[in-house]
mmCIF file of C-alpha atoms in Angstrom:
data_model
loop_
_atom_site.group_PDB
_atom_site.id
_atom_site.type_symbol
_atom_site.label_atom_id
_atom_site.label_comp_id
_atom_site.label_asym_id
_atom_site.label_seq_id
_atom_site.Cartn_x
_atom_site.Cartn_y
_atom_site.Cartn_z
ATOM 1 C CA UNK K 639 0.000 0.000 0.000
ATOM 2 C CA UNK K 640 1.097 3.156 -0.924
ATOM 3 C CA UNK K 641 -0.017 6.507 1.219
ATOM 4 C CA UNK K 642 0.117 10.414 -0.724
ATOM 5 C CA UNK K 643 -0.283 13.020 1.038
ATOM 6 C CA UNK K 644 1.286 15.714 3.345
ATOM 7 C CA UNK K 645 3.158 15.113 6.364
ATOM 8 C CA UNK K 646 1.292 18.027 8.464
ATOM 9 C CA UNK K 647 -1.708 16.966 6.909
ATOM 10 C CA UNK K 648 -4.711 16.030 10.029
ATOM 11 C CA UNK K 649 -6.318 13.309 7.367
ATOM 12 C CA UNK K 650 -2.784 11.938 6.621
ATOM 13 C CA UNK K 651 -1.821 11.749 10.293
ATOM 14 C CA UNK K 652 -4.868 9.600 10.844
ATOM 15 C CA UNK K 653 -4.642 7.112 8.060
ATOM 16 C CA UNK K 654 -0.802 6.922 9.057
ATOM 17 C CA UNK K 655 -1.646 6.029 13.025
ATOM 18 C CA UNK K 656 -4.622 3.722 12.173
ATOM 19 C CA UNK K 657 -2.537 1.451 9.795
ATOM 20 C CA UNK K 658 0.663 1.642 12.316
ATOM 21 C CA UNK K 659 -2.168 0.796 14.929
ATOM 22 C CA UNK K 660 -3.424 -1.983 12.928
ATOM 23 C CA UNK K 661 -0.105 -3.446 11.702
ATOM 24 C CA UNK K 662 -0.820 -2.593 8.162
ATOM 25 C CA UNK K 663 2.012 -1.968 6.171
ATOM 26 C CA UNK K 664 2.148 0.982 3.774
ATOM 27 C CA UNK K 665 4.606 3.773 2.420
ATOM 28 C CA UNK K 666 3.929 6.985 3.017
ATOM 29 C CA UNK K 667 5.077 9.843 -0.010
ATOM 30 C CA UNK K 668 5.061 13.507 0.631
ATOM 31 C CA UNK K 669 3.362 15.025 -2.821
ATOM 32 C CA UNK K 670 5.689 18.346 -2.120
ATOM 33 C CA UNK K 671 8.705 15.771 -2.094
ATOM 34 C CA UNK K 672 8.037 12.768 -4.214
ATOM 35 C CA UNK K 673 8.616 12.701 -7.905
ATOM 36 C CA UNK K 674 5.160 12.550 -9.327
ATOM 37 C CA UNK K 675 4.093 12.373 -13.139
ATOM 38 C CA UNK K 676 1.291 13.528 -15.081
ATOM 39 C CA UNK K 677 0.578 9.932 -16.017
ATOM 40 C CA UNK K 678 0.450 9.129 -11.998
ATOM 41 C CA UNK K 679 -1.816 11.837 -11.740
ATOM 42 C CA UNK K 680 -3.949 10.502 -14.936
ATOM 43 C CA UNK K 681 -4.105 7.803 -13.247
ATOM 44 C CA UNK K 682 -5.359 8.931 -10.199
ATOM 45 C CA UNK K 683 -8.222 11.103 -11.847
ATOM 46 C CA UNK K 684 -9.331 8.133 -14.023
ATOM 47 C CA UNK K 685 -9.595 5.680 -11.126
ATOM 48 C CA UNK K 686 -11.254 8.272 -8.727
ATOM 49 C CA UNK K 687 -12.895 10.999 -11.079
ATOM 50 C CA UNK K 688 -11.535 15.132 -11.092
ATOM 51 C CA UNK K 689 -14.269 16.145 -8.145
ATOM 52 C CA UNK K 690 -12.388 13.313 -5.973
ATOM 53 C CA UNK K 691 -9.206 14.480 -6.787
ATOM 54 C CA UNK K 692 -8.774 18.207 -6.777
ATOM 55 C CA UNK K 693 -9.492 19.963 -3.815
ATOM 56 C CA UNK K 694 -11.590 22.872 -4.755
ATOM 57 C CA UNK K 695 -11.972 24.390 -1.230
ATOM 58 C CA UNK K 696 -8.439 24.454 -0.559
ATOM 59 C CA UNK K 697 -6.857 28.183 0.119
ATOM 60 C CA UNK K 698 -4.291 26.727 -2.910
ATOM 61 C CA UNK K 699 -7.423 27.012 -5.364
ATOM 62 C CA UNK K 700 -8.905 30.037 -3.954
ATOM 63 C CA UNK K 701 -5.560 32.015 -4.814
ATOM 64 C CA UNK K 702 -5.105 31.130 -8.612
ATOM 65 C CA UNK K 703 -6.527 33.245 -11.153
ATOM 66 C CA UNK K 704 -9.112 32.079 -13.044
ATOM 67 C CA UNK K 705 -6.998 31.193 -16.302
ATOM 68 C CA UNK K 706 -5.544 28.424 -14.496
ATOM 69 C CA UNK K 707 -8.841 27.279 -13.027
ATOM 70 C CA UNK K 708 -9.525 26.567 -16.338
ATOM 71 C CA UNK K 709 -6.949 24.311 -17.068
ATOM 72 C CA UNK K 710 -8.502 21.738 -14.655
ATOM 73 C CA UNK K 711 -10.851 21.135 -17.455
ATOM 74 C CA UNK K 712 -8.609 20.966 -19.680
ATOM 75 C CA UNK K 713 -5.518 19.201 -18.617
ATOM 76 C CA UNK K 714 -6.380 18.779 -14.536
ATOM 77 C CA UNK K 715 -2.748 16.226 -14.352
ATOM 78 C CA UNK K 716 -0.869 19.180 -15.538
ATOM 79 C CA UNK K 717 -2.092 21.988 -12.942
ATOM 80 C CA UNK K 718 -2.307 19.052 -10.263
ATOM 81 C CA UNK K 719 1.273 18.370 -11.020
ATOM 82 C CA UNK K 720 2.218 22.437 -10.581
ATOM 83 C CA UNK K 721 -0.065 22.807 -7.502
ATOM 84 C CA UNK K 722 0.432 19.517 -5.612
ATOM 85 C CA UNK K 723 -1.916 20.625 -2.608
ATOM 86 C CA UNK K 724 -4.387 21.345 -4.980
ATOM 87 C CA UNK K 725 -4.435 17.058 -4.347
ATOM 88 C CA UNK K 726 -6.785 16.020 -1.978
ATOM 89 C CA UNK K 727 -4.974 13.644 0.496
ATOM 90 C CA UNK K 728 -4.152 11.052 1.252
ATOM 91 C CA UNK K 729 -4.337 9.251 -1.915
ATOM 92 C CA UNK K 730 -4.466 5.368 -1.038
ATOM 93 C CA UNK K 731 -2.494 3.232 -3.640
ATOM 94 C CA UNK K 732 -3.511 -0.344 -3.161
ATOM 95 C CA UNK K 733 -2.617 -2.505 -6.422
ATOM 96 C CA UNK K 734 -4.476 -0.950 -9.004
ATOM 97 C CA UNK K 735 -7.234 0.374 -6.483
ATOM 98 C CA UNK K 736 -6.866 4.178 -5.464
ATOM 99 C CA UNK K 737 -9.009 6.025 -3.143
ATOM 100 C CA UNK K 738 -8.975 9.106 -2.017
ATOM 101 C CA UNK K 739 -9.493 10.817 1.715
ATOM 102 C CA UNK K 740 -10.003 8.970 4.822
ATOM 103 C CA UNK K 741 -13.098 7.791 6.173
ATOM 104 C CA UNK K 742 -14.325 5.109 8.185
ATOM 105 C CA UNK K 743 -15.383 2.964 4.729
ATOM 106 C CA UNK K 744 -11.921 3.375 3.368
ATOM 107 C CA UNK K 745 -10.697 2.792 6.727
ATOM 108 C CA UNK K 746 -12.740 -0.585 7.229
ATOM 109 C CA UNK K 747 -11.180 -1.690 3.252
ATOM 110 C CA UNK K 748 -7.834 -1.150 3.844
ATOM 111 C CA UNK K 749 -7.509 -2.319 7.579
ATOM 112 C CA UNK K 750 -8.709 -6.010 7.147
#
């Protein structure tokens, strides 16, 4: 299992403790850190859909200018890629399964 996300991040901090708290092994990347490609991020937004994805309330989005909220229409892996905490978080990589956030449902699938 593979954990994205932010290190100061509250939702990250959570999924981190439950799985060390349930023995669950996983890898945790920092999106400001990790090398992260467009395809990855294709990826992500094909599995999960754009609304799961990009994080539309975040103080990140609120600050761009409207050409670039445009390009999430357009080519959403691209701007993701430029404004990684425009990512909602954590992203769950499990196989070929990815998820996004963490609730108790995506808690009770990946803690089994």
């Amino acid at each position: 299992m593979e954990l994205y996300g932010l290190k100061n991040c509250d939702k990250c901090r959570a999924a981190m403790k439950a799985l060390d708290n349930a023995g669950v092994a996983y890898v945790f990347h920092d999106i400001r850190e990790v090398s992260l490609s467009t395809d990855d991020l294709s990826r992500w937004i094909d599995a999960t859909g754009l609304d799961a994805i990009a994080n539309k309330r975040s103080t990140t989005w609120r600050a761009l200018p409207d050409a670039q909220k445009a390009l999430l229409e357009k080519d959403a892996a691209s701007l993701l890629l430029t404004h990684r905490t425009l990512i909602k978080r954590p992203v769950i990589v499990l196989g070929k399964d990815v998820s996004v956030g963490w609730t108790d449902k995506i808690a009770q699938i990946v803690i089994k």
